[in-house]
PDB file of C-alpha atoms in Angstrom:
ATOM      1  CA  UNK A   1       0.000   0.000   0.000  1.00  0.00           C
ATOM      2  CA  UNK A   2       1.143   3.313  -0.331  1.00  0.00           C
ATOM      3  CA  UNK A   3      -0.082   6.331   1.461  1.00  0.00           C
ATOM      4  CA  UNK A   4      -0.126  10.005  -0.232  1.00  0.00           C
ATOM      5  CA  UNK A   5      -0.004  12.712   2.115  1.00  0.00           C
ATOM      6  CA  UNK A   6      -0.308  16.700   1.436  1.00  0.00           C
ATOM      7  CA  UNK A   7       3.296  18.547   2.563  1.00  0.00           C
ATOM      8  CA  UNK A   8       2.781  22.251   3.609  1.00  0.00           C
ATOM      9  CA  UNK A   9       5.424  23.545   0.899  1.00  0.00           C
ATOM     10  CA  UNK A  10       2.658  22.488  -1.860  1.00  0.00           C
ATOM     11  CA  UNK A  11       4.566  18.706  -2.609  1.00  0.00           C
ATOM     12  CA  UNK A  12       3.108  15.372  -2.172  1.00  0.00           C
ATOM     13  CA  UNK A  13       4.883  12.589   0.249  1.00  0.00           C
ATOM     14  CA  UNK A  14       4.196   9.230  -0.665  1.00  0.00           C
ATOM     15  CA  UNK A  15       5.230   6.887   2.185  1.00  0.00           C
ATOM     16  CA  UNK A  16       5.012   2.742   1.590  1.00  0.00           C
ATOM     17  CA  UNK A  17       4.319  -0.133   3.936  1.00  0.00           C
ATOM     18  CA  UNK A  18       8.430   0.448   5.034  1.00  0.00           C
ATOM     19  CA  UNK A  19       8.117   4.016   5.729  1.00  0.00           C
ATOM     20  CA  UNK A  20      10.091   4.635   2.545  1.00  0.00           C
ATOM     21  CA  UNK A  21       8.994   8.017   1.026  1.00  0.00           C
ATOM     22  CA  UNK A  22       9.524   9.984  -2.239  1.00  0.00           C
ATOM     23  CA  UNK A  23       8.445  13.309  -3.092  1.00  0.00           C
ATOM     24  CA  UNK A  24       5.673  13.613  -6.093  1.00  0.00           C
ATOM     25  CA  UNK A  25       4.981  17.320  -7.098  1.00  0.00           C
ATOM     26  CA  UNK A  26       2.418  19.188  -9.429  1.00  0.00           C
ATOM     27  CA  UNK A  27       4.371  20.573 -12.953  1.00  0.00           C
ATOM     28  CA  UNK A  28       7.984  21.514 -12.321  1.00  0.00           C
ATOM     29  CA  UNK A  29      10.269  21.277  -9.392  1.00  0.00           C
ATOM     30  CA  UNK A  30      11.767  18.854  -6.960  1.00  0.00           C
ATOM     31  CA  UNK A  31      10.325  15.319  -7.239  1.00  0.00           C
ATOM     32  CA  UNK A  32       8.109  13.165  -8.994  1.00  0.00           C
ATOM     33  CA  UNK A  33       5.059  14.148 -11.443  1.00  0.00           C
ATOM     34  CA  UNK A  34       2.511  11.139 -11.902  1.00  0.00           C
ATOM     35  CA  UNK A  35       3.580  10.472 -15.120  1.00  0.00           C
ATOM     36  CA  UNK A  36       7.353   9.974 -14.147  1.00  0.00           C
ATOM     37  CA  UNK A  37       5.936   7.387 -10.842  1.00  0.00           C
ATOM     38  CA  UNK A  38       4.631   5.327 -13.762  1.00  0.00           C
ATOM     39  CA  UNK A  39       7.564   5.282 -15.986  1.00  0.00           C
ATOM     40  CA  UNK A  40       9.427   4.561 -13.027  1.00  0.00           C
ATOM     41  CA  UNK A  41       7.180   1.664 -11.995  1.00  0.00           C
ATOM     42  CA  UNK A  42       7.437   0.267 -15.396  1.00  0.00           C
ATOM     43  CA  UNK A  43      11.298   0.661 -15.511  1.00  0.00           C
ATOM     44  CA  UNK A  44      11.988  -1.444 -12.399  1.00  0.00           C
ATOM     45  CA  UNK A  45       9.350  -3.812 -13.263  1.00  0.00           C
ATOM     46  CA  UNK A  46      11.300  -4.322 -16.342  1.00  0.00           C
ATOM     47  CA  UNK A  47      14.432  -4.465 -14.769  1.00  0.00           C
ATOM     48  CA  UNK A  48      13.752  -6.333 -11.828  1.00  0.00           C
ATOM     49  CA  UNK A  49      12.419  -9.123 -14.208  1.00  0.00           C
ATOM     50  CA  UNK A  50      15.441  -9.082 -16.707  1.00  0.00           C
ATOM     51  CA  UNK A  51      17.530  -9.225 -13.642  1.00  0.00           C
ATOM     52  CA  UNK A  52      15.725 -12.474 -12.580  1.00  0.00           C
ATOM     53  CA  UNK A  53      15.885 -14.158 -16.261  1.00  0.00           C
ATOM     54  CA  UNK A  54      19.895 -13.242 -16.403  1.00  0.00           C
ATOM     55  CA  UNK A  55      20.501 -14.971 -13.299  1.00  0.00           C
ATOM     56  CA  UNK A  56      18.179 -17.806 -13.867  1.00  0.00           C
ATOM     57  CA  UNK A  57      19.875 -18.346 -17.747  1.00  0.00           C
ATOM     58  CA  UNK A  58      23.066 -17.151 -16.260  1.00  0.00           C
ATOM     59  CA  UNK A  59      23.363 -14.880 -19.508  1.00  0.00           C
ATOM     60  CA  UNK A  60      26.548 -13.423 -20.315  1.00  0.00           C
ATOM     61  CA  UNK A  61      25.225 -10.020 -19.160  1.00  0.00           C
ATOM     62  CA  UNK A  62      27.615  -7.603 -16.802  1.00  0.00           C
ATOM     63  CA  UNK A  63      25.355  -4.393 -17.290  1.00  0.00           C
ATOM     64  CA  UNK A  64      21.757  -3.552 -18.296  1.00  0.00           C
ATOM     65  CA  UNK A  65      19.536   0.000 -18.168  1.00  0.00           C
ATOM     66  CA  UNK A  66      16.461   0.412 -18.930  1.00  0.00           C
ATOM     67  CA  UNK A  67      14.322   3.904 -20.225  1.00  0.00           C
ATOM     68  CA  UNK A  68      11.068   4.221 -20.384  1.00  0.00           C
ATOM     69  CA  UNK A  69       9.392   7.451 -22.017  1.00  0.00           C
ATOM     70  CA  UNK A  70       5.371   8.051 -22.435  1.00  0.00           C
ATOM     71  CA  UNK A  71       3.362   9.838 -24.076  1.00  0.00           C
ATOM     72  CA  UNK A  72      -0.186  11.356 -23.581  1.00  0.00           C
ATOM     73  CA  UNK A  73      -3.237  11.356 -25.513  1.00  0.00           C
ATOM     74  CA  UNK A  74      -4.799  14.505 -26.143  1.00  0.00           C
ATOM     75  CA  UNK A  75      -8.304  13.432 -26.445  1.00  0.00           C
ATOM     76  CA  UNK A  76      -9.778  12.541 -23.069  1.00  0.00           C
ATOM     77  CA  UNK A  77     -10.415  11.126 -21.014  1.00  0.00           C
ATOM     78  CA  UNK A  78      -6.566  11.952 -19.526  1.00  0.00           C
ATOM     79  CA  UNK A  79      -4.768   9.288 -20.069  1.00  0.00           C
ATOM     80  CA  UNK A  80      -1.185   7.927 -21.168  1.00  0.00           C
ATOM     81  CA  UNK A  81      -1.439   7.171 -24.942  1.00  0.00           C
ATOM     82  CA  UNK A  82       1.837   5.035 -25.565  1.00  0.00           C
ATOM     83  CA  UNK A  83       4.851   3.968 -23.725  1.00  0.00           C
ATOM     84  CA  UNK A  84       8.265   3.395 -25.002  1.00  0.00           C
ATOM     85  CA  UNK A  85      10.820   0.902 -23.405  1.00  0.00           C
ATOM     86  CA  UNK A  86      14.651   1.202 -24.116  1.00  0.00           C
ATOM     87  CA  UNK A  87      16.445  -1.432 -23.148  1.00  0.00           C
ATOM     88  CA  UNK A  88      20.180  -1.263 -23.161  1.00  0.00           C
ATOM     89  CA  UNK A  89      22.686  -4.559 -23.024  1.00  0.00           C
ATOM     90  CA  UNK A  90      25.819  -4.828 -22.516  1.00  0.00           C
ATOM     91  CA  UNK A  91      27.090  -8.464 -22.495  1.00  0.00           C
ATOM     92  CA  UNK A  92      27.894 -11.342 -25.149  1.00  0.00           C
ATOM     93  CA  UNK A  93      24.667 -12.132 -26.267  1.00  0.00           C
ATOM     94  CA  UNK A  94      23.167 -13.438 -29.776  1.00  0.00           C
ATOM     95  CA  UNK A  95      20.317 -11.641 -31.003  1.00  0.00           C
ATOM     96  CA  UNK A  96      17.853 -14.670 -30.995  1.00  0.00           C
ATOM     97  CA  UNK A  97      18.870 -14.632 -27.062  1.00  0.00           C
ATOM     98  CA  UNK A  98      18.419 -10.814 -27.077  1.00  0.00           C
ATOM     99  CA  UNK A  99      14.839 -11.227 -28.191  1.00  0.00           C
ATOM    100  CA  UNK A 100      13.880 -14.197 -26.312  1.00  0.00           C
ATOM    101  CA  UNK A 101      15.148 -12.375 -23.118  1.00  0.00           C
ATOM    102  CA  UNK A 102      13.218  -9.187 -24.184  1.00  0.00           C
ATOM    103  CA  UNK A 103      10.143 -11.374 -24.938  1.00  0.00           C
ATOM    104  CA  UNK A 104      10.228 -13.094 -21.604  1.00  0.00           C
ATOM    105  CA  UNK A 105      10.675  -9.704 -19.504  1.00  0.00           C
ATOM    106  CA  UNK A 106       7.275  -8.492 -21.457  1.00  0.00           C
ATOM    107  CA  UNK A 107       5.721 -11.249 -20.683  1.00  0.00           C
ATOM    108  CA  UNK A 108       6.897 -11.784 -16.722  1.00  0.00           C
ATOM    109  CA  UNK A 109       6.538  -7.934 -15.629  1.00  0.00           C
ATOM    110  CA  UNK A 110       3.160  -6.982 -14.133  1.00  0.00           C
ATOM    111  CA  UNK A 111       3.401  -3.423 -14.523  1.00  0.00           C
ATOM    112  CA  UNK A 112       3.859  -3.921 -18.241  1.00  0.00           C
ATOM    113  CA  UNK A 113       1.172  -6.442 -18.383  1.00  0.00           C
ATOM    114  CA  UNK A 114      -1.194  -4.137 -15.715  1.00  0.00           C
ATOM    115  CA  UNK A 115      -0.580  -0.710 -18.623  1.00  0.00           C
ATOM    116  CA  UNK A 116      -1.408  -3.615 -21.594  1.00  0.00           C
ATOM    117  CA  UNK A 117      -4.382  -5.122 -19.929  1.00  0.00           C
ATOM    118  CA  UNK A 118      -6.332  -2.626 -17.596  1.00  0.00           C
ATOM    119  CA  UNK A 119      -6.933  -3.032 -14.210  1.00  0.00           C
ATOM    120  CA  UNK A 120     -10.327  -2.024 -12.297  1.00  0.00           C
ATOM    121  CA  UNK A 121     -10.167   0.614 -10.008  1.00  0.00           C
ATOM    122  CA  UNK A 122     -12.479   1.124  -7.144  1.00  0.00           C
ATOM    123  CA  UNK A 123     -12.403   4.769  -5.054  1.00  0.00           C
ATOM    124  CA  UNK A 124     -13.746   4.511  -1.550  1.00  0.00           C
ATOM    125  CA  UNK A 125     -14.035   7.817   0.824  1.00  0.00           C
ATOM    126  CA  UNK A 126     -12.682   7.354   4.475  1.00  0.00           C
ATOM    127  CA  UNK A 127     -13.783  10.343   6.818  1.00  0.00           C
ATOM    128  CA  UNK A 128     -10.560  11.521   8.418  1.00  0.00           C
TER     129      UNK A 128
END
């Protein structure tokens, strides 16, 4: 679960089960916009699952990154039209291994698959 609160300078704290928090903010400044929580989300997703399927293959891999970009649709309702994964390798890899690893991180991460799929969404007010 993760818990957004209201910060008096205008920002939004974000605090998970841990206590872990990261700043999300409105338009420019300090911190996270929505938009970049999702890319983000996607990103590790990604990487946490090629990270699994390189040490389960034990692929010749040393280093990986991975970018993800979006882009919104400017009909409504507001929403995120496309996403764009970059996924850089560096390692000793053929390219049929390159796009069964790629195929197999699509497949295995649930953000990708939540973004590709849909999710339902219920809202429920709590009097504070």
């Amino acid at each position: 679960m993760i818990q957004l609160e209201l910060n008096q300078n205008g920002t939004y704290g974000m605090k998970n089960k841990n206590g872990n928090v990261i700043t999300g903010i409105k338009g420019e400044g300090e911190g996270f916009s929505p938009t970049e929580l999702v890319c983000a989300s996607l990103s590790l997703c990604m990487g946490l699952t090629l990270d699994f399927l390189i040490k389960r293959d034990q692929l010749p891999i040393h280093d990986f990154k991975v970018k993800v970009d979006a882009e919104k649709a400017e009909d409504s309702p507001s929403r995120m039209k496309r996403f764009d994964i970059e996924v850089s390798i560096a390692g000793d890899i053929d390219e049929k291994t390159e796009k069964k690893l790629i195929t197999s991180a699509k497949r295995g991460c649930t953000i990708g698959n939540t973004i590709m799929h849909g999710a339902e969404m219920d809202v429920h007010v709590v009097n504070i």
